[in-house]
Structures are given as structure tokens and as C-alpha cells.
């Protein structure tokens, strides 16, 4: 699902208004699952029971069933024989594969943005807005809010390149990334995550491609691989079991 703000217009360029799409019950169920997963309330590997989810959200099982189908098709949930629907398991190895794909897509988009002159000024306004939202949600200690804003930042970065194929490929990972971003807040300070994005934006604005490549590698690859996602999940499970 692509954001209408992904591809920023050139300064002064007139664009058509995009009609807002009302959020359906299915959309809200999907968002609820993603938000609880990003906060570590639902953990990777946890079973998601249709009837229980409908009861907790106060809706019928019909939108829940459709939402779970959408989550399964986007790789967020898996339907295992005799085990039911579960949140996709998340290992350090899987995160490594994910960040490798992200690094390639976002580096390509950033380089194209520099070539097109979209790496500074009004073009980067959506990135600045996303960072401001990250700061606000960090102040509130809102893991999901920060994760959603971080997703918006990187979606906007991919949009600056103007390659819709790259953006579409990135978008297929976006919901999974939101969960990973949220879990990362359980292993590192939120304001440190915000600062990483300030630093990345500063490097992007220089237009120096080698420096941008290095910054994206550090931000996406090195810093993500420094987080032990398996240990975070284990600690969260123990805390949940003990009620801590």
C-alpha cells in the first residue's frame, strides 16, 4: 500500500489532490496487529486466534479473518498445519537478509535522488516531517508510533529516487520493517534511533554518493546487526510470563 506522499513534487509543481480512502475495519485490524507486534505485545511465533482477536478488538470475525489473510499474503503471519496462524518467526539471520535487501533498494533510491537533485531542500520535507514525528513519539515512549514514523522516513527516501519499481519492492517489506523497527526500540534507546536519522539526512543532503552509501550501510546494516532480536524476544517472553 503506497503512501500518496512517497513521491515528492518538485517545488512549485502543481499536483492533483488525492482522495483519502476511508479506513475499513479490515485495515484497522491489520494496523492493530502490526502495532501490537511492534510494541512486543504479540511476539514472532505467537499464535493469533481469530476468535480471540475479534473479541479483544470488539469486532466480528469476518474483518479479522480477512485481515489475517492480508497479513499472511504480506509475510507478516504464517498459517502452519495443526498450529494455526502465527506471527512470522523473526531470527537474527532473517533480519540480516532483510537489511541486505533494504540496503540495496535504499542505496539505489538515494543515488537516483542525488542524480535528480532531489536530495535537499523542499524535496526532503517528508523526511524532516518523519523525523519530527519520531522525536514526538520517542518523547512519549511509543514504540509503534516511532516505528511507523521510521517506516515513513524510509518510504519517503525511496520515493525521492523516482523509481516506482524500487518503491514497490520496498513497500512489500514495509509492514515487516515496522515490526522490526518497533522491536529494535526494546534493545536500544529511542532517541539514539532518532539521531541516526538526523545523521542520515545530513549526509544525504551533501549529495556525496560514497558517503551516502557508507551512511546507509552503517544505518541499515551495521546498526541493525548490532541488535540481538532473538535475545529481545526471549527477554520479552520471560517478562510477559512473569508479569514484569
Short mmCIF file of N, CA and C in Angstrom, two decimals, residues 18 35 38 46 57-58 61 72 84 89-90 96 99 102-103 108 138 147 153 178 181 196 216 220 230 232 240:
data_model
loop_
_atom_site.label_atom_id
_atom_site.label_comp_id
_atom_site.label_asym_id
_atom_site.label_seq_id
_atom_site.Cartn_x
_atom_site.Cartn_y
_atom_site.Cartn_z
N UNK A 18 -5.17 13.92 -4.00
CA UNK A 18 -5.54 12.52 -3.94
C UNK A 18 -6.64 12.34 -2.90
N UNK A 35 0.72 -2.95 15.20
CA UNK A 35 1.09 -2.10 16.33
C UNK A 35 1.44 -2.93 17.56
N UNK A 38 4.81 -4.54 16.94
CA UNK A 38 5.90 -3.57 17.06
C UNK A 38 6.18 -3.22 18.52
N UNK A 46 4.13 -16.19 18.01
CA UNK A 46 2.90 -16.29 18.79
C UNK A 46 1.73 -16.66 17.89
N UNK A 57 -10.75 -6.90 19.98
CA UNK A 57 -10.94 -5.67 19.21
C UNK A 57 -12.41 -5.23 19.16
N UNK A 58 -13.31 -6.09 19.64
CA UNK A 58 -14.72 -5.73 19.65
C UNK A 58 -15.34 -5.69 18.27
N UNK A 61 -15.86 -11.68 13.47
CA UNK A 61 -14.74 -12.47 12.97
C UNK A 61 -14.50 -12.26 11.49
N UNK A 72 -1.07 -12.66 6.11
CA UNK A 72 -0.39 -13.86 5.61
C UNK A 72 0.20 -13.60 4.23
N UNK A 84 -2.15 -23.50 13.41
CA UNK A 84 -2.91 -22.29 13.22
C UNK A 84 -2.06 -21.15 12.67
N UNK A 89 7.97 -16.00 12.48
CA UNK A 89 9.17 -16.06 13.33
C UNK A 89 10.22 -15.06 12.83
N UNK A 90 10.95 -14.48 13.76
CA UNK A 90 11.94 -13.48 13.41
C UNK A 90 13.27 -13.86 14.06
N UNK A 96 19.08 -10.19 8.96
CA UNK A 96 20.24 -9.93 8.12
C UNK A 96 19.86 -9.96 6.65
N UNK A 99 17.78 -6.71 5.93
CA UNK A 99 18.55 -5.46 5.82
C UNK A 99 19.43 -5.46 4.57
N UNK A 102 17.06 -4.25 1.96
CA UNK A 102 16.79 -2.82 2.20
C UNK A 102 17.95 -1.95 1.77
N UNK A 103 19.14 -2.36 2.13
CA UNK A 103 20.32 -1.54 1.81
C UNK A 103 20.44 -1.34 0.30
N UNK A 108 20.13 2.49 -3.92
CA UNK A 108 19.77 2.81 -5.31
C UNK A 108 18.89 4.05 -5.36
N UNK A 138 9.11 9.35 20.46
CA UNK A 138 10.15 8.94 21.40
C UNK A 138 9.92 9.60 22.75
N UNK A 147 8.12 3.49 15.31
CA UNK A 147 8.34 2.55 14.21
C UNK A 147 7.59 2.98 12.96
N UNK A 153 9.80 7.59 7.10
CA UNK A 153 11.07 8.20 6.68
C UNK A 153 11.69 7.42 5.53
N UNK A 178 8.21 -2.32 9.94
CA UNK A 178 7.62 -1.62 11.08
C UNK A 178 7.73 -2.45 12.35
N UNK A 181 11.42 -2.42 13.36
CA UNK A 181 11.75 -1.11 13.94
C UNK A 181 11.25 -1.02 15.38
N UNK A 196 20.13 8.79 14.61
CA UNK A 196 20.64 8.11 13.42
C UNK A 196 20.00 8.70 12.16
N UNK A 216 24.29 4.72 4.69
CA UNK A 216 23.18 3.76 4.63
C UNK A 216 23.61 2.39 5.11
N UNK A 220 21.57 0.98 8.17
CA UNK A 220 20.68 -0.15 7.93
C UNK A 220 21.33 -1.48 8.33
N UNK A 230 16.74 -11.90 18.65
CA UNK A 230 16.34 -13.14 19.32
C UNK A 230 16.39 -12.97 20.83
N UNK A 232 16.04 -10.12 22.43
CA UNK A 232 14.95 -9.22 22.79
C UNK A 232 13.65 -9.99 22.95
N UNK A 240 6.82 -11.27 30.01
CA UNK A 240 5.39 -11.47 29.83
C UNK A 240 4.87 -12.60 30.70
#
